[in-house]
Amino acid sequence: MSSKSTSAASKITSSSEINGSLLAQPKAIWAVFFACIIAFMGIGLVDPILPAIAEKLHASHSEVTLLFTSYNAVMAVAMLITGMISSRLGIKWTLLTGIVIIAVFSALGGLSNGIWTLVSLRGGWGLGNALFVATALAAIVSLSNSGTAKAIILYEAAIGLGISVGPLLGGWLGAMSWRGPFLGVATLMVVAFIGLYLLMPKAVQQKSKQSKTSLLDPFRALKHRSLLIFGITAALYNIGFFTLLAYAPFVMGLDEHGLGFVFLGWGILLAITSVFMAPKLQQRFGTIKSMCAMLILFALLLFAMGIWTSTQWVVIAAVIAAGALLGNNNTLITTAVMNAAPVERSTASAAYSFLRFIGGAIAPFMAGKLAEIFNPSVPFIVGGSFVLISVLFILINNRHVKHVDDAELGH
């Protein structure tokens, strides 16, 4: 374990970092922040058109959910190489490469004519997103002058803004054609590329080249029990998360505009809670207790969706309310991961994200198949059950992760 990594971990609790202003950030941080908003609009842009894709391409619901499965599966595996690539290309060029890949594959998706071609192209999109997402988180945390916790809040705010605005734009473009959101993502990625290229200084690129990361580093990082526990917890709760994201549009009975507004509400609550509420919960109750509370409430919402699947207003209200719980939990668990083990933050992010997106890859297709085999209620009941298992898992292993709260409180 290097002294450099140890000192990086110990910096977390320094008073200068804790007292730093969230908005007083270098220009490079804001360049990445803007690009993050555009990148995460891609998730929300596609969500309102899932039923339309099923209809236009004559695909089953489980086949359409593969658009999330291929995306997350490729992203999970690609997360393992992001550190190795970024340590050689540098932060700036890794981010730009990811943006180019997203733009190309989303544009090709908008021009495709078959569900299986579209599923394959979404996998390529996942590769670009992996390069961008893992590097963006590491960049914001490493370059921020206000501390890890506030840098992560900034990152989660960008995610929330992107996810909330995306569905509204996706619903508007999707009402014209299901191809619209795919071509829209490609266009926005070009804007993000230009913004990042012009605003992010070259000096930032060189900063990441100080030490080259090995392909095995993420696996070595998982030897730290705390990081492994958070990764498995995230994989389990992401089964519930992506059941809601990928399958709920099929049972709401809304058109593209309606789905856009529902997921707009979901994203707004996600953004607000991730920035304003999560830090207060963390200070008052601690990370682990707050996470468990949010996950239990999320599981209950999924069970409600499973029980009252045919009652439209219940499903809509549950989806929107889930945004608040997921916004809190995403910030809490990401902060915990960054503080969990004395390894480079980019390596911790890659190892954690690998496990997290495995859950995201399993959930969508599983939800579609469960609905086809049984009925539309079963996916939500199963998703809620996995979220509850994630709570039990972290409580059983509490002794391995409780140091996260101690570090954040300065004990």
mmCIF file with all atom_site columns, N, CA, C and O in Angstrom, residues 155-174:
data_model
loop_
_atom_site.group_PDB
_atom_site.id
_atom_site.type_symbol
_atom_site.label_atom_id
_atom_site.label_alt_id
_atom_site.label_comp_id
_atom_site.label_asym_id
_atom_site.label_entity_id
_atom_site.label_seq_id
_atom_site.pdbx_PDB_ins_code
_atom_site.Cartn_x
_atom_site.Cartn_y
_atom_site.Cartn_z
_atom_site.occupancy
_atom_site.B_iso_or_equiv
_atom_site.pdbx_formal_charge
_atom_site.auth_seq_id
_atom_site.auth_comp_id
_atom_site.auth_asym_id
_atom_site.auth_atom_id
_atom_site.pdbx_PDB_model_num
ATOM 1  N N  . TYR A 1 155 ? -20.796 15.934 -8.657  1.00 0.00 ? 155 TYR A N  1
ATOM 2  C CA . TYR A 1 155 ? -20.927 14.868 -9.666  1.00 0.00 ? 155 TYR A CA 1
ATOM 3  C C  . TYR A 1 155 ? -22.359 14.341 -9.703  1.00 0.00 ? 155 TYR A C  1
ATOM 4  O O  . TYR A 1 155 ? -22.953 14.190 -10.777 1.00 0.00 ? 155 TYR A O  1
ATOM 5  N N  . GLU A 1 156 ? -22.923 14.070 -8.532  1.00 0.00 ? 156 GLU A N  1
ATOM 6  C CA . GLU A 1 156 ? -24.296 13.565 -8.465  1.00 0.00 ? 156 GLU A CA 1
ATOM 7  C C  . GLU A 1 156 ? -25.299 14.617 -8.954  1.00 0.00 ? 156 GLU A C  1
ATOM 8  O O  . GLU A 1 156 ? -26.330 14.286 -9.534  1.00 0.00 ? 156 GLU A O  1
ATOM 9  N N  . ALA A 1 157 ? -24.978 15.903 -8.729  1.00 0.00 ? 157 ALA A N  1
ATOM 10 C CA . ALA A 1 157 ? -25.846 16.979 -9.227  1.00 0.00 ? 157 ALA A CA 1
ATOM 11 C C  . ALA A 1 157 ? -25.873 16.982 -10.748 1.00 0.00 ? 157 ALA A C  1
ATOM 12 O O  . ALA A 1 157 ? -26.934 17.165 -11.367 1.00 0.00 ? 157 ALA A O  1
ATOM 13 N N  . ALA A 1 158 ? -24.705 16.770 -11.361 1.00 0.00 ? 158 ALA A N  1
ATOM 14 C CA . ALA A 1 158 ? -24.635 16.699 -12.827 1.00 0.00 ? 158 ALA A CA 1
ATOM 15 C C  . ALA A 1 158 ? -25.449 15.524 -13.343 1.00 0.00 ? 158 ALA A C  1
ATOM 16 O O  . ALA A 1 158 ? -26.173 15.646 -14.342 1.00 0.00 ? 158 ALA A O  1
ATOM 17 N N  . ILE A 1 159 ? -25.334 14.382 -12.658 1.00 0.00 ? 159 ILE A N  1
ATOM 18 C CA . ILE A 1 159 ? -26.123 13.203 -13.035 1.00 0.00 ? 159 ILE A CA 1
ATOM 19 C C  . ILE A 1 159 ? -27.611 13.524 -12.938 1.00 0.00 ? 159 ILE A C  1
ATOM 20 O O  . ILE A 1 159 ? -28.392 13.238 -13.851 1.00 0.00 ? 159 ILE A O  1
ATOM 21 N N  . GLY A 1 160 ? -28.002 14.126 -11.813 1.00 0.00 ? 160 GLY A N  1
ATOM 22 C CA . GLY A 1 160 ? -29.412 14.444 -11.593 1.00 0.00 ? 160 GLY A CA 1
ATOM 23 C C  . GLY A 1 160 ? -29.966 15.408 -12.636 1.00 0.00 ? 160 GLY A C  1
ATOM 24 O O  . GLY A 1 160 ? -31.062 15.209 -13.164 1.00 0.00 ? 160 GLY A O  1
ATOM 25 N N  . LEU A 1 161 ? -29.183 16.450 -12.957 1.00 0.00 ? 161 LEU A N  1
ATOM 26 C CA . LEU A 1 161 ? -29.627 17.411 -13.967 1.00 0.00 ? 161 LEU A CA 1
ATOM 27 C C  . LEU A 1 161 ? -29.781 16.742 -15.328 1.00 0.00 ? 161 LEU A C  1
ATOM 28 O O  . LEU A 1 161 ? -30.764 16.956 -16.042 1.00 0.00 ? 161 LEU A O  1
ATOM 29 N N  . GLY A 1 162 ? -28.800 15.912 -15.679 1.00 0.00 ? 162 GLY A N  1
ATOM 30 C CA . GLY A 1 162 ? -28.852 15.205 -16.962 1.00 0.00 ? 162 GLY A CA 1
ATOM 31 C C  . GLY A 1 162 ? -30.022 14.249 -17.040 1.00 0.00 ? 162 GLY A C  1
ATOM 32 O O  . GLY A 1 162 ? -30.772 14.221 -18.032 1.00 0.00 ? 162 GLY A O  1
ATOM 33 N N  . ILE A 1 163 ? -30.207 13.472 -15.984 1.00 0.00 ? 163 ILE A N  1
ATOM 34 C CA . ILE A 1 163 ? -31.285 12.478 -15.960 1.00 0.00 ? 163 ILE A CA 1
ATOM 35 C C  . ILE A 1 163 ? -32.655 13.152 -15.943 1.00 0.00 ? 163 ILE A C  1
ATOM 36 O O  . ILE A 1 163 ? -33.619 12.631 -16.519 1.00 0.00 ? 163 ILE A O  1
ATOM 37 N N  . SER A 1 164 ? -32.768 14.321 -15.293 1.00 0.00 ? 164 SER A N  1
ATOM 38 C CA . SER A 1 164 ? -34.075 14.988 -15.197 1.00 0.00 ? 164 SER A CA 1
ATOM 39 C C  . SER A 1 164 ? -34.469 15.696 -16.486 1.00 0.00 ? 164 SER A C  1
ATOM 40 O O  . SER A 1 164 ? -35.627 15.651 -16.903 1.00 0.00 ? 164 SER A O  1
ATOM 41 N N  . VAL A 1 165 ? -33.515 16.351 -17.135 1.00 0.00 ? 165 VAL A N  1
ATOM 42 C CA . VAL A 1 165 ? -33.830 17.063 -18.377 1.00 0.00 ? 165 VAL A CA 1
ATOM 43 C C  . VAL A 1 165 ? -33.974 16.085 -19.543 1.00 0.00 ? 165 VAL A C  1
ATOM 44 O O  . VAL A 1 165 ? -34.795 16.290 -20.441 1.00 0.00 ? 165 VAL A O  1
ATOM 45 N N  . GLY A 1 166 ? -33.201 15.000 -19.522 1.00 0.00 ? 166 GLY A N  1
ATOM 46 C CA . GLY A 1 166 ? -33.197 14.033 -20.618 1.00 0.00 ? 166 GLY A CA 1
ATOM 47 C C  . GLY A 1 166 ? -34.564 13.493 -21.013 1.00 0.00 ? 166 GLY A C  1
ATOM 48 O O  . GLY A 1 166 ? -34.921 13.505 -22.203 1.00 0.00 ? 166 GLY A O  1
ATOM 49 N N  . PRO A 1 167 ? -35.380 13.013 -20.055 1.00 0.00 ? 167 PRO A N  1
ATOM 50 C CA . PRO A 1 167 ? -36.678 12.448 -20.425 1.00 0.00 ? 167 PRO A CA 1
ATOM 51 C C  . PRO A 1 167 ? -37.620 13.443 -21.101 1.00 0.00 ? 167 PRO A C  1
ATOM 52 O O  . PRO A 1 167 ? -38.375 13.077 -21.998 1.00 0.00 ? 167 PRO A O  1
ATOM 53 N N  . LEU A 1 168 ? -37.558 14.706 -20.669 1.00 0.00 ? 168 LEU A N  1
ATOM 54 C CA . LEU A 1 168 ? -38.419 15.727 -21.273 1.00 0.00 ? 168 LEU A CA 1
ATOM 55 C C  . LEU A 1 168 ? -38.051 15.908 -22.745 1.00 0.00 ? 168 LEU A C  1
ATOM 56 O O  . LEU A 1 168 ? -38.920 15.919 -23.626 1.00 0.00 ? 168 LEU A O  1
ATOM 57 N N  . LEU A 1 169 ? -36.755 16.010 -23.003 1.00 0.00 ? 169 LEU A N  1
ATOM 58 C CA . LEU A 1 169 ? -36.276 16.135 -24.378 1.00 0.00 ? 169 LEU A CA 1
ATOM 59 C C  . LEU A 1 169 ? -36.527 14.844 -25.158 1.00 0.00 ? 169 LEU A C  1
ATOM 60 O O  . LEU A 1 169 ? -36.922 14.872 -26.325 1.00 0.00 ? 169 LEU A O  1
ATOM 61 N N  . GLY A 1 170 ? -36.323 13.692 -24.472 1.00 0.00 ? 170 GLY A N  1
ATOM 62 C CA . GLY A 1 170 ? -36.556 12.399 -25.111 1.00 0.00 ? 170 GLY A CA 1
ATOM 63 C C  . GLY A 1 170 ? -38.013 12.192 -25.484 1.00 0.00 ? 170 GLY A C  1
ATOM 64 O O  . GLY A 1 170 ? -38.327 11.649 -26.550 1.00 0.00 ? 170 GLY A O  1
ATOM 65 N N  . GLY A 1 171 ? -38.915 12.627 -24.593 1.00 0.00 ? 171 GLY A N  1
ATOM 66 C CA . GLY A 1 171 ? -40.344 12.518 -24.885 1.00 0.00 ? 171 GLY A CA 1
ATOM 67 C C  . GLY A 1 171 ? -40.747 13.388 -26.062 1.00 0.00 ? 171 GLY A C  1
ATOM 68 O O  . GLY A 1 171 ? -41.536 12.984 -26.919 1.00 0.00 ? 171 GLY A O  1
ATOM 69 N N  . TRP A 1 172 ? -40.172 14.586 -26.137 1.00 0.00 ? 172 TRP A N  1
ATOM 70 C CA . TRP A 1 172 ? -40.468 15.503 -27.234 1.00 0.00 ? 172 TRP A CA 1
ATOM 71 C C  . TRP A 1 172 ? -39.930 14.966 -28.565 1.00 0.00 ? 172 TRP A C  1
ATOM 72 O O  . TRP A 1 172 ? -40.648 14.919 -29.574 1.00 0.00 ? 172 TRP A O  1
ATOM 73 N N  . LEU A 1 173 ? -38.662 14.524 -28.567 1.00 0.00 ? 173 LEU A N  1
ATOM 74 C CA . LEU A 1 173 ? -38.076 13.962 -29.795 1.00 0.00 ? 173 LEU A CA 1
ATOM 75 C C  . LEU A 1 173 ? -38.722 12.630 -30.158 1.00 0.00 ? 173 LEU A C  1
ATOM 76 O O  . LEU A 1 173 ? -38.960 12.336 -31.330 1.00 0.00 ? 173 LEU A O  1
ATOM 77 N N  . GLY A 1 174 ? -39.007 11.810 -29.114 1.00 0.00 ? 174 GLY A N  1
ATOM 78 C CA . GLY A 1 174 ? -39.587 10.491 -29.346 1.00 0.00 ? 174 GLY A CA 1
ATOM 79 C C  . GLY A 1 174 ? -40.996 10.548 -29.897 1.00 0.00 ? 174 GLY A C  1
ATOM 80 O O  . GLY A 1 174 ? -41.445 9.631  -30.594 1.00 0.00 ? 174 GLY A O  1
#
